Amino acid sequence: MTTSLNTAALALGDDALVLSHRLGEWAGHAPVLEEEVALANIALDLLGQARVLLSLVGDEDELAFLREERAFRNTQLVEQPNGDFAHTIARQLYFSTYQRLLYGRLATADPRPGDEGREALRGLAAKAVKEVAYHQDHAEQWTLRLGDGTPESHDRMRTACDALWRFTGELFQPVEGVDVDWRELEADWLTSVSAVLDRATLPLPEGPRTTAWSAGAGRQGVHTESFGRMLAEMQHLHRSHPGASW
Amino acid sequence: MTAVTADSQEAYAAVFDAAVAADERIEPRDWMPEAYRATLVRQIAQHAHSEIIGMQPEANWITRAPSLRRKAILMAKVQDEAGHGLYLYSAAETLGVSRDELLDKLHSGRQKYSSIFNYPTLTWADVGAIGWLVDGAAITNQVPLCRCSYGPYARAMIRVCKEESFHQRQGYEALLALSRGTPAQHAMAQDAVDRWWWPSLMMFGPPDDESAHSAQSMAWKIKRHSNDELRQRFVDICVPQAESLGLTLPDPDLRWNEERGHYDFGVIDWTEFREVLKGNGPCNEQRITQRRRAHEEGAWVREAAAAYAAKQSDRNKGDESGKTGEATA
């Protein structure tokens, strides 16, 4: 596999792995039983995607459990703590919209039969885009309910959308090996997210979508403080028994 | 409204008794004795509550699962439990009680959940031990419920049991990997089995001569076998499985009894059982506090969903009256 496809698989795989982990933290804490099922379902889809992508690069467990924080290539958006349910939904809306548009493009890319790595990525995208369409629908429906529900839910959803807005610019930093038109992807994302927020009676957040500190940082291995704690929890058992099989 | 006379009451009861005797299913719209309904509500609610409280000890390990494969299996299992909770609350709804009412009773301590979930999951091996022993005991209890006289409960149990058997197998397989792993992993597995064995035997409930509800439930064919019969069946299944696992069960009195054709086992500490039931187990407070907190912290979300649904319904009505207006104009 070429280096650029390694970079691509690692970036997309780490996004899926880390968001899956965050969603898994909801188990037993969701606001309603149906959401226990839905959030776990999304987490499982993402974990499945992560396993396929990381396996393109190397051993999935070595990559997940033995890399240091600075070697992870996920965006900072997906590592943000769950916060309240509104924060989780805002993170889902931003990320699943991005993933749906990205996988949709990768899935319909022209086949290049000789290029196995690229074909593997295309195959993964074709399968995952169906799952991700459901994730986006789930996020959209909840954005509408929370935005256009009660005054409290409206305020919480607005706060959450504002708080995570500055992490959304990084999603469109070009990733080597991901052969899409990033500016067009970003424009489509903005159109889609704006339309959902508008229907949810929520204003489009006003602040910058990227800052000097976050522009492309996660993709370069620079993360936020809570990520180290997340990895400490995720990796401790595996690291405590070097070489063991589970 | 017509009053139900004593005569018609007796006639209904005769139809009900005949249906139960003929092993037919009682369905939601059929007449049933109030005590039968109350027994089913109590049992199905307790079962539903056990599913959702039971998510906690295992969810405790989702974020620390030692491989991605194990993490996926555990997440799927905990998700299944939430799904089982959903079917079971729905089965209870067919008896005229809402999920909200039942959750209130759980949160206020008026209804119980299985005491086994008041024990802590201290190591990764506990996830395996829960699958093998706790889910194994649950299956032993639940397979006969697939033939329970109440239709919706019996049908829910068919699906639940299929998924539970996957849970039991993954637990056994996780323990086997540990038992055959490094010495530290083997010790972890043995320690977990040592802690979960006796509480699993308690899952079948008090001995037959002390069981408050058993006789009537058996007459109604809600229950098909006695607590002690099921407990014996479970022990007989587990002993050879423990041998295959290369793990020992913590009971010096466990031995094959040729005459009975069953394993004899030691005396269960019923004092511990009653203490945990009374609320004094290691995690009773923690489990119910987490459940209440999730419910309370989620109140604004449920209120938002209800408010949005009401607005949508008003909008749809508005659309419909608008259409009617156009049509008649």
XYZ file of N, CA and C in Angstrom, chain A residues 17 20-21 24-25 27-34 36-38 40-41 43-44 47 50-51 54 60-61 64-65 84-86 141-142 144-146 148-150 152-153 156 199 230 233-238 241-242 244-246, chain B residues 52 55-56 59 61-73 75-76 78-79 82-83 85-86 89 99 124 174 177-178 181-182 184-185 188 290-291 293-295 297-305 307-308 311-312 315:
330
model
N -12.692 5.556 14.766
C -12.331 4.893 16.029
C -12.629 5.786 17.230
N -16.390 6.588 17.721
C -17.041 5.383 18.224
C -16.811 5.252 19.730
N -15.589 5.522 20.146
C -15.273 5.426 21.572
C -16.103 6.428 22.380
N -19.565 5.303 22.650
C -19.647 4.155 23.573
C -19.728 4.602 25.030
N -19.211 5.795 25.326
C -19.280 6.305 26.703
C -20.722 6.603 27.144
N -23.204 4.559 26.869
C -23.934 3.332 27.254
C -24.339 3.389 28.728
N -25.636 3.250 28.970
C -26.153 3.294 30.332
C -26.459 4.704 30.822
N -26.227 5.712 29.983
C -26.448 7.096 30.409
C -27.391 7.869 29.487
N -27.935 7.214 28.463
C -28.711 7.940 27.453
C -30.038 8.445 28.031
N -30.579 9.510 27.431
C -31.788 10.129 27.984
C -33.057 9.286 27.823
N -33.040 8.341 26.883
C -34.223 7.507 26.660
C -33.733 6.191 26.054
N -34.462 5.108 26.331
C -33.998 3.767 25.960
C -33.730 3.641 24.456
N -34.564 4.252 23.634
C -34.361 4.184 22.185
C -32.995 4.753 21.800
N -30.297 4.641 23.710
C -29.269 3.649 24.073
C -28.995 2.783 22.844
N -30.084 2.362 22.194
C -29.954 1.490 21.038
C -29.318 2.260 19.867
N -29.813 3.466 19.614
C -29.342 4.230 18.446
C -27.870 4.625 18.576
N -25.530 3.293 20.403
C -24.675 2.101 20.332
C -24.576 1.611 18.891
N -25.669 1.725 18.171
C -25.678 1.290 16.783
C -24.703 2.121 15.935
N -22.176 3.841 17.106
C -20.825 3.533 17.589
C -20.310 2.244 16.952
N -21.184 1.253 16.833
C -20.774 -0.027 16.242
C -20.452 0.109 14.755
N -17.110 1.752 14.578
C -16.034 0.836 14.969
C -15.740 -0.142 13.832
N -13.713 1.684 11.323
C -12.348 1.874 11.830
C -11.522 0.604 11.664
N -12.141 -0.530 11.956
C -11.385 -1.790 11.890
C -10.950 -2.085 10.461
N -8.148 0.675 9.585
C -6.865 0.478 10.268
C -6.180 -0.796 9.769
N -4.810 -3.874 13.570
C -5.773 -2.905 14.121
C -5.538 -2.647 15.603
N -5.213 -3.691 16.367
C -5.049 -3.490 17.804
C -3.756 -2.747 18.142
N -4.571 0.824 17.429
C -5.515 1.457 18.356
C -4.930 1.601 19.757
N -4.204 0.573 20.206
C -3.842 0.530 21.620
C -2.386 0.879 21.927
N -23.387 17.494 27.158
C -24.773 17.051 27.301
C -25.233 16.454 25.960
N -26.481 15.993 25.928
C -26.969 15.323 24.716
C -26.915 16.274 23.511
N -27.112 17.570 23.752
C -27.072 18.540 22.650
C -25.673 18.607 22.035
N -32.721 14.668 12.705
C -33.997 14.596 13.416
C -33.875 15.141 14.839
N -32.767 14.815 15.498
C -32.588 15.315 16.866
C -32.279 16.805 16.878
N -33.556 18.943 14.883
C -34.871 19.571 14.738
C -35.633 19.529 16.064
N -35.634 18.368 16.721
C -36.381 18.241 17.976
C -35.819 19.172 19.048
N -34.499 19.225 19.134
C -33.901 20.038 20.201
C -33.986 21.523 19.850
N -36.102 23.060 17.817
C -37.485 23.524 17.735
C -38.357 22.844 18.790
N -37.760 22.465 19.921
C -38.511 21.778 20.980
C -38.976 22.760 22.038
N -38.260 22.818 23.167
C -38.598 23.751 24.249
C -37.561 24.887 24.275
N -35.594 25.602 26.635
C -34.346 25.054 27.211
C -33.562 24.260 26.169
N -34.259 23.398 25.425
C -33.538 22.556 24.460
C -32.962 23.430 23.338
N -29.802 25.026 24.708
C -28.714 24.042 24.835
C -28.152 23.685 23.464
N -34.036 24.944 9.566
C -35.300 24.250 9.863
C -35.478 24.046 11.361
N -8.769 10.214 27.344
C -9.563 9.204 26.651
C -8.681 8.010 26.269
N -7.606 5.735 29.212
C -8.645 4.778 29.582
C -8.731 3.655 28.548
N -8.714 4.045 27.296
C -8.895 3.059 26.220
C -7.728 2.065 26.158
N -6.520 2.538 26.421
C -5.334 1.709 26.168
C -4.793 0.978 27.397
N -5.246 1.384 28.603
C -4.513 0.893 29.783
C -4.507 -0.628 29.906
N -5.645 -1.276 29.679
C -5.695 -2.729 29.890
C -4.829 -3.451 28.863
N -4.967 -3.055 27.615
C -4.176 -3.684 26.560
C -2.673 -3.514 26.848
N -0.815 -5.728 29.618
C -0.492 -7.143 29.375
C 0.208 -7.267 28.030
N 1.464 -6.819 27.955
C 2.140 -6.796 26.654
C 2.154 -8.181 26.001
N -0.189 -10.105 25.141
C -1.275 -11.055 25.433
C -2.309 -11.061 24.305
N -3.004 -12.207 24.153
C -4.131 -12.260 23.208
C -5.421 -12.200 24.019
N -6.452 -11.682 23.396
C -7.716 -11.499 24.110
C -8.826 -12.213 23.413
N -32.102 -3.224 31.747
C -31.498 -1.887 31.637
C -30.501 -1.595 32.761
N -27.165 -3.290 31.992
C -26.239 -2.664 31.053
C -25.049 -2.035 31.797
N -25.289 -1.586 33.026
C -24.257 -0.808 33.725
C -22.962 -1.566 34.027
N -21.254 -2.074 30.650
C -20.856 -0.809 30.014
C -19.614 -0.259 30.707
N -17.016 -1.613 31.145
C -15.792 -2.067 30.473
C -15.729 -1.732 28.987
N -16.763 -1.107 28.438
C -16.732 -0.798 26.994
C -15.517 0.063 26.653
N -15.276 1.084 27.459
C -14.195 2.029 27.132
C -12.809 1.461 27.440
N -12.757 0.286 28.053
C -11.451 -0.304 28.375
C -11.251 -1.668 27.729
N -12.164 -2.078 26.865
C -12.051 -3.403 26.230
C -10.665 -3.537 25.590
N -10.037 -4.720 25.755
C -8.621 -4.838 25.395
C -8.322 -5.065 23.915
N -9.332 -5.285 23.087
C -9.085 -5.390 21.649
C -10.319 -4.822 20.944
N -10.157 -4.447 19.687
C -11.298 -3.852 18.980
C -12.394 -4.889 18.751
N -11.991 -6.136 18.543
C -12.994 -7.192 18.373
C -13.839 -7.342 19.638
N -13.171 -7.415 20.789
C -13.905 -7.545 22.062
C -14.779 -6.317 22.318
N -14.281 -5.173 21.913
C -15.047 -3.941 22.126
C -16.341 -3.990 21.305
N -16.228 -4.438 20.056
C -17.413 -4.520 19.191
C -18.419 -5.516 19.771
N -17.922 -6.663 20.235
C -18.826 -7.684 20.796
C -19.542 -7.124 22.033
N -20.059 -3.973 22.921
C -21.023 -2.911 22.586
C -22.306 -3.506 22.026
N -22.149 -4.530 21.181
C -23.333 -5.160 20.583
C -24.185 -5.816 21.674
N -24.343 -4.988 24.944
C -25.016 -3.989 25.779
C -26.177 -3.365 24.991
N -25.984 -3.202 23.699
C -27.069 -2.689 22.860
C -28.249 -3.669 22.845
N -30.387 -3.208 25.874
C -31.320 -2.074 25.756
C -32.513 -2.497 24.899
N -32.251 -3.253 23.830
C -33.323 -3.743 22.963
C -34.263 -4.678 23.715
N -34.844 -4.607 26.873
C -35.638 -3.725 27.734
C -36.824 -3.171 26.945
N -36.569 -2.738 25.719
C -37.652 -2.182 24.890
C -38.763 -3.207 24.633
N -40.677 -3.850 28.010
C -41.594 -2.765 28.412
C -42.808 -2.768 27.482
N -44.558 2.464 30.103
C -43.135 2.398 30.434
C -42.803 3.444 31.509
N -11.546 -7.076 33.636
C -12.066 -7.441 32.313
C -12.684 -8.844 32.329
N -14.619 -15.642 25.716
C -13.716 -14.631 26.293
C -12.950 -15.223 27.473
N -10.223 -17.633 26.236
C -9.027 -16.924 25.781
C -8.166 -16.514 26.973
N -8.809 -16.089 28.052
C -8.050 -15.677 29.239
C -7.427 -16.893 29.923
N -4.510 -17.972 28.211
C -3.573 -16.881 27.955
C -2.390 -16.891 28.914
N -1.902 -15.728 29.266
C -0.756 -15.617 30.167
C -1.198 -16.015 31.584
N -1.159 -14.272 34.190
C -1.935 -13.164 34.772
C -3.372 -13.183 34.249
N -3.527 -13.497 32.976
C -4.883 -13.572 32.415
C -5.654 -14.747 33.025
N -6.826 -13.872 36.383
C -7.932 -12.911 36.292
C -9.254 -13.654 36.045
N -27.225 5.931 39.309
C -26.873 6.194 37.906
C -28.120 6.176 37.022
N -29.015 5.216 37.285
C -30.251 5.116 36.497
C -31.110 6.375 36.660
N -30.135 9.304 37.645
C -29.448 10.481 37.110
C -29.601 10.544 35.589
N -29.423 9.393 34.909
C -29.582 9.383 33.449
C -30.996 9.830 33.087
N -31.969 9.366 33.875
C -33.369 9.711 33.594
C -33.612 11.201 33.837
N -31.344 13.664 34.027
C -30.574 14.517 33.109
C -31.133 14.460 31.695
N -31.887 13.404 31.396
C -32.479 13.282 30.064
C -33.869 13.898 29.970
N -34.375 14.426 31.095
C -35.761 14.931 31.099
C -35.943 16.028 30.054
N -34.991 16.939 29.970
C -35.149 18.050 29.013
C -35.161 17.544 27.564
N -34.470 16.436 27.315
C -34.442 15.868 25.957
C -35.815 15.279 25.625
N -36.376 14.521 26.582
C -37.695 13.918 26.345
C -38.774 15.005 26.212
N -38.632 16.064 27.032
C -39.594 17.174 26.929
C -39.496 17.844 25.558
N -38.273 18.009 25.073
C -38.081 18.641 23.757
C -38.718 17.785 22.665
N -38.500 16.469 22.748
C -39.065 15.572 21.727
C -40.588 15.649 21.742
N -42.444 18.195 22.869
C -42.874 19.529 22.412
C -42.790 19.618 20.889
N -41.729 19.074 20.334
C -41.555 19.116 18.873
C -42.651 18.287 18.186
N -45.817 20.225 18.169
C -45.797 21.289 17.156
C -46.014 20.713 15.761
N -45.368 19.594 15.499
C -45.508 18.971 14.181
C -46.946 18.556 13.921
N -48.952 21.519 13.133
C -48.651 21.985 11.774
C -49.356 21.118 10.733
